[in-house]
Amino acid sequence: MGTSQSGPVHRFQDLAHKTGFSIEEIKTLNTRFLYLTQDEDTLRREHLANVSDLALNPIRRQIIEAFFDKRNMGEKERGCLQEIGFEEFVTVLSFFRPPKPHTADEEMKNIKKEKLRFLFNMHDTDNDGIITLDEYRCVVEELLSSYEIIGAETAKAITDAAMLEVANVTVGS
């Protein structure tokens, strides 16, 4: 019996070390993973599509796709997976975890860099290593149009104005 228990415990310890989550948090995430997958070993997009907390999120699609983007798994290759296991699930969730208090400056710098890369990957929807004007416009319009008082045309105008500002600052540098 002790042997069967050491497998998951060791696996959870490895995940805790890799992701910064505590072992208790890993156990809770495992329970949530099994709930989402209905006790299957892998998670698919449709499992995440059923998460009620994501239903009203304006960038819901990007969040869901982030779980299946190979770049977010620490792999150098590009592309998307059709399903992921528990380790990949926890790896992606770790990007949403705040840094621990009293994190050393160098480690904080690395954490910020990883989180920025994750956010970049989330919005580089065609996996080409560039966030195009269309990709940027899509994200900003989705975020702004989620507010009922801002219509689609106003969101587009705000997006275009922001892009002009970025272009002016970049060209002016």
mmCIF file of C-alpha atoms in Angstrom:
data_model
loop_
_atom_site.group_PDB
_atom_site.id
_atom_site.type_symbol
_atom_site.label_atom_id
_atom_site.label_comp_id
_atom_site.label_asym_id
_atom_site.label_seq_id
_atom_site.Cartn_x
_atom_site.Cartn_y
_atom_site.Cartn_z
ATOM 1 C CA MET A 1 0.000 0.000 0.000
ATOM 2 C CA GLY A 2 2.868 2.385 0.774
ATOM 3 C CA THR A 3 4.213 1.983 -2.753
ATOM 4 C CA SER A 4 0.970 3.035 -4.410
ATOM 5 C CA GLN A 5 0.840 6.140 -2.213
ATOM 6 C CA SER A 6 4.421 7.227 -2.993
ATOM 7 C CA GLY A 7 3.675 7.667 -6.720
ATOM 8 C CA PRO A 8 1.100 10.472 -6.435
ATOM 9 C CA VAL A 9 2.858 12.063 -3.456
ATOM 10 C CA HIS A 10 6.165 12.190 -5.352
ATOM 11 C CA ARG A 11 4.367 13.483 -8.446
ATOM 12 C CA PHE A 12 2.669 16.203 -6.391
ATOM 13 C CA GLN A 13 6.010 17.165 -4.802
ATOM 14 C CA ASP A 14 7.593 17.493 -8.250
ATOM 15 C CA LEU A 15 4.682 19.632 -9.456
ATOM 16 C CA ALA A 16 4.837 21.789 -6.333
ATOM 17 C CA HIS A 17 8.543 22.420 -6.907
ATOM 18 C CA LYS A 18 8.041 23.111 -10.621
ATOM 19 C CA THR A 19 5.009 25.403 -10.300
ATOM 20 C CA GLY A 20 5.302 27.066 -6.902
ATOM 21 C CA PHE A 21 1.988 25.678 -5.686
ATOM 22 C CA SER A 22 1.925 23.973 -2.290
ATOM 23 C CA ILE A 23 1.215 20.244 -2.100
ATOM 24 C CA GLU A 24 -2.197 21.063 -0.598
ATOM 25 C CA GLU A 25 -2.945 23.363 -3.536
ATOM 26 C CA ILE A 26 -1.843 20.620 -5.959
ATOM 27 C CA LYS A 27 -4.230 18.196 -4.249
ATOM 28 C CA THR A 28 -7.070 20.713 -4.569
ATOM 29 C CA LEU A 29 -6.216 21.307 -8.228
ATOM 30 C CA ASN A 30 -6.201 17.551 -8.799
ATOM 31 C CA THR A 31 -9.711 17.327 -7.353
ATOM 32 C CA ARG A 32 -10.813 20.207 -9.601
ATOM 33 C CA PHE A 33 -9.157 18.574 -12.637
ATOM 34 C CA LEU A 34 -10.962 15.298 -12.000
ATOM 35 C CA TYR A 35 -14.239 17.177 -11.538
ATOM 36 C CA LEU A 36 -13.763 19.058 -14.829
ATOM 37 C CA THR A 37 -12.794 15.933 -16.770
ATOM 38 C CA GLN A 38 -15.422 13.763 -15.086
ATOM 39 C CA ASP A 39 -12.639 11.510 -13.749
ATOM 40 C CA GLU A 40 -10.846 11.180 -17.089
ATOM 41 C CA ASP A 41 -7.052 11.399 -17.409
ATOM 42 C CA THR A 42 -7.131 14.234 -19.932
ATOM 43 C CA LEU A 43 -8.767 17.624 -20.252
ATOM 44 C CA ARG A 44 -10.250 18.938 -23.504
ATOM 45 C CA ARG A 45 -11.474 22.393 -24.527
ATOM 46 C CA GLU A 46 -15.102 21.447 -23.987
ATOM 47 C CA HIS A 47 -14.341 20.690 -20.334
ATOM 48 C CA LEU A 48 -13.110 24.257 -19.814
ATOM 49 C CA ALA A 49 -15.955 25.691 -21.864
ATOM 50 C CA ASN A 50 -18.286 24.452 -19.127
ATOM 51 C CA VAL A 51 -16.556 26.462 -16.353
ATOM 52 C CA SER A 52 -19.146 28.993 -15.232
ATOM 53 C CA ASP A 53 -16.533 31.455 -13.928
ATOM 54 C CA LEU A 54 -15.182 31.769 -17.474
ATOM 55 C CA ALA A 55 -18.571 32.275 -19.114
ATOM 56 C CA LEU A 56 -18.570 36.068 -18.784
ATOM 57 C CA ASN A 57 -14.853 36.615 -19.247
ATOM 58 C CA PRO A 58 -14.305 38.659 -22.421
ATOM 59 C CA ILE A 59 -11.070 36.809 -23.233
ATOM 60 C CA ARG A 60 -12.494 33.394 -22.432
ATOM 61 C CA ARG A 61 -11.404 31.947 -25.779
ATOM 62 C CA GLN A 62 -7.776 33.034 -25.269
ATOM 63 C CA ILE A 63 -7.704 31.667 -21.727
ATOM 64 C CA ILE A 64 -9.011 28.284 -22.841
ATOM 65 C CA GLU A 65 -6.588 28.133 -25.779
ATOM 66 C CA ALA A 66 -3.678 28.977 -23.447
ATOM 67 C CA PHE A 67 -4.136 25.590 -21.779
ATOM 68 C CA PHE A 68 -3.499 23.813 -25.092
ATOM 69 C CA ASP A 69 -0.673 25.988 -26.464
ATOM 70 C CA LYS A 70 2.553 23.947 -26.525
ATOM 71 C CA ARG A 71 4.596 27.115 -25.915
ATOM 72 C CA ASN A 72 3.055 27.351 -22.425
ATOM 73 C CA MET A 73 4.261 23.868 -21.517
ATOM 74 C CA GLY A 74 7.908 24.872 -21.644
ATOM 75 C CA GLU A 75 8.294 23.314 -25.065
ATOM 76 C CA LYS A 76 10.149 25.084 -27.853
ATOM 77 C CA GLU A 77 7.777 23.841 -30.517
ATOM 78 C CA ARG A 78 4.689 25.716 -31.583
ATOM 79 C CA GLY A 79 1.211 24.437 -32.078
ATOM 80 C CA CYS A 80 -1.712 23.264 -30.038
ATOM 81 C CA LEU A 81 -2.591 20.097 -28.220
ATOM 82 C CA GLN A 82 -6.037 18.545 -28.453
ATOM 83 C CA GLU A 83 -6.013 17.473 -24.813
ATOM 84 C CA ILE A 84 -3.783 17.877 -21.773
ATOM 85 C CA GLY A 85 -3.016 15.936 -18.632
ATOM 86 C CA PHE A 86 -2.951 17.090 -15.045
ATOM 87 C CA GLU A 87 0.689 18.242 -15.145
ATOM 88 C CA GLU A 88 0.032 20.526 -18.132
ATOM 89 C CA PHE A 89 -3.114 21.834 -16.440
ATOM 90 C CA VAL A 90 -1.171 22.799 -13.313
ATOM 91 C CA THR A 91 1.700 24.231 -15.379
ATOM 92 C CA VAL A 92 -0.638 26.649 -17.150
ATOM 93 C CA LEU A 93 -2.458 27.558 -13.934
ATOM 94 C CA SER A 94 0.901 28.466 -12.376
ATOM 95 C CA PHE A 95 1.101 31.476 -14.722
ATOM 96 C CA PHE A 96 -1.928 32.899 -12.918
ATOM 97 C CA ARG A 97 -0.380 32.376 -9.462
ATOM 98 C CA PRO A 98 1.066 35.487 -7.810
ATOM 99 C CA PRO A 99 4.719 35.332 -6.745
ATOM 100 C CA LYS A 100 5.432 34.400 -3.159
ATOM 101 C CA PRO A 101 6.239 37.245 -0.754
ATOM 102 C CA HIS A 102 9.918 38.046 -0.344
ATOM 103 C CA THR A 103 10.847 36.583 -3.746
ATOM 104 C CA ALA A 104 14.447 37.438 -4.659
ATOM 105 C CA ASP A 105 14.867 40.175 -7.278
ATOM 106 C CA GLU A 106 16.411 37.883 -9.887
ATOM 107 C CA GLU A 107 13.693 35.273 -9.436
ATOM 108 C CA MET A 108 11.014 38.011 -9.602
ATOM 109 C CA LYS A 109 12.533 39.209 -12.858
ATOM 110 C CA ASN A 110 12.339 35.660 -14.284
ATOM 111 C CA ILE A 111 8.747 35.230 -13.070
ATOM 112 C CA LYS A 112 7.711 38.489 -14.741
ATOM 113 C CA LYS A 113 9.447 37.451 -17.956
ATOM 114 C CA GLU A 114 7.659 34.072 -17.956
ATOM 115 C CA LYS A 115 4.290 35.706 -17.266
ATOM 116 C CA LEU A 116 4.819 38.233 -20.064
ATOM 117 C CA ARG A 117 5.727 35.416 -22.447
ATOM 118 C CA PHE A 118 2.569 33.576 -21.388
ATOM 119 C CA LEU A 119 0.424 36.676 -22.013
ATOM 120 C CA PHE A 120 2.128 37.208 -25.348
ATOM 121 C CA ASN A 121 1.420 33.593 -26.337
ATOM 122 C CA MET A 122 -2.193 34.006 -25.250
ATOM 123 C CA HIS A 123 -2.715 36.878 -27.669
ATOM 124 C CA ASP A 124 -0.507 35.607 -30.510
ATOM 125 C CA THR A 125 -3.421 33.538 -31.727
ATOM 126 C CA ASP A 126 -1.836 32.350 -34.962
ATOM 127 C CA ASN A 127 1.376 31.169 -33.224
ATOM 128 C CA ASP A 128 3.669 33.156 -35.508
ATOM 129 C CA GLY A 129 5.662 34.955 -32.809
ATOM 130 C CA ILE A 130 4.124 38.349 -33.653
ATOM 131 C CA ILE A 131 1.049 40.077 -32.295
ATOM 132 C CA THR A 132 -0.451 41.671 -35.367
ATOM 133 C CA LEU A 133 -2.687 44.714 -35.451
ATOM 134 C CA ASP A 134 -5.672 42.404 -36.055
ATOM 135 C CA GLU A 135 -4.799 40.227 -33.034
ATOM 136 C CA TYR A 136 -4.348 43.305 -30.854
ATOM 137 C CA ARG A 137 -7.581 44.846 -32.124
ATOM 138 C CA CYS A 138 -9.468 41.629 -31.422
ATOM 139 C CA VAL A 139 -8.287 41.479 -27.804
ATOM 140 C CA VAL A 140 -8.948 45.144 -27.042
ATOM 141 C CA GLU A 141 -12.352 45.090 -28.721
ATOM 142 C CA GLU A 142 -13.311 41.952 -26.797
ATOM 143 C CA LEU A 143 -12.246 43.551 -23.530
ATOM 144 C CA LEU A 144 -13.960 46.877 -24.184
ATOM 145 C CA SER A 145 -17.148 45.546 -25.738
ATOM 146 C CA SER A 146 -17.767 43.411 -22.654
ATOM 147 C CA TYR A 147 -18.863 46.618 -20.956
ATOM 148 C CA GLU A 148 -22.446 47.144 -22.017
ATOM 149 C CA ILE A 149 -22.038 50.928 -22.158
ATOM 150 C CA ILE A 150 -19.287 50.693 -24.802
ATOM 151 C CA GLY A 151 -20.506 49.612 -28.212
ATOM 152 C CA ALA A 152 -18.470 47.724 -30.807
ATOM 153 C CA GLU A 153 -17.791 50.862 -32.874
ATOM 154 C CA THR A 154 -16.566 52.799 -29.835
ATOM 155 C CA ALA A 155 -14.360 49.856 -28.854
ATOM 156 C CA LYS A 156 -12.908 49.808 -32.384
ATOM 157 C CA ALA A 157 -12.245 53.570 -32.263
ATOM 158 C CA ILE A 158 -10.471 53.239 -28.886
ATOM 159 C CA THR A 159 -8.403 50.359 -30.254
ATOM 160 C CA ASP A 160 -7.389 52.303 -33.341
ATOM 161 C CA ALA A 161 -6.452 55.346 -31.234
ATOM 162 C CA ALA A 162 -4.335 53.173 -28.932
ATOM 163 C CA MET A 163 -2.529 51.650 -31.908
ATOM 164 C CA LEU A 164 -1.805 55.107 -33.317
ATOM 165 C CA GLU A 165 -0.371 56.097 -29.932
ATOM 166 C CA VAL A 166 1.846 53.005 -29.871
ATOM 167 C CA ALA A 167 2.996 53.726 -33.435
ATOM 168 C CA ASN A 168 3.803 57.363 -32.551
ATOM 169 C CA VAL A 169 5.776 56.374 -29.457
ATOM 170 C CA THR A 170 7.630 53.613 -31.313
ATOM 171 C CA VAL A 171 8.487 55.765 -34.338
ATOM 172 C CA GLY A 172 9.373 58.699 -32.108
ATOM 173 C CA SER A 173 11.890 56.627 -30.074
#
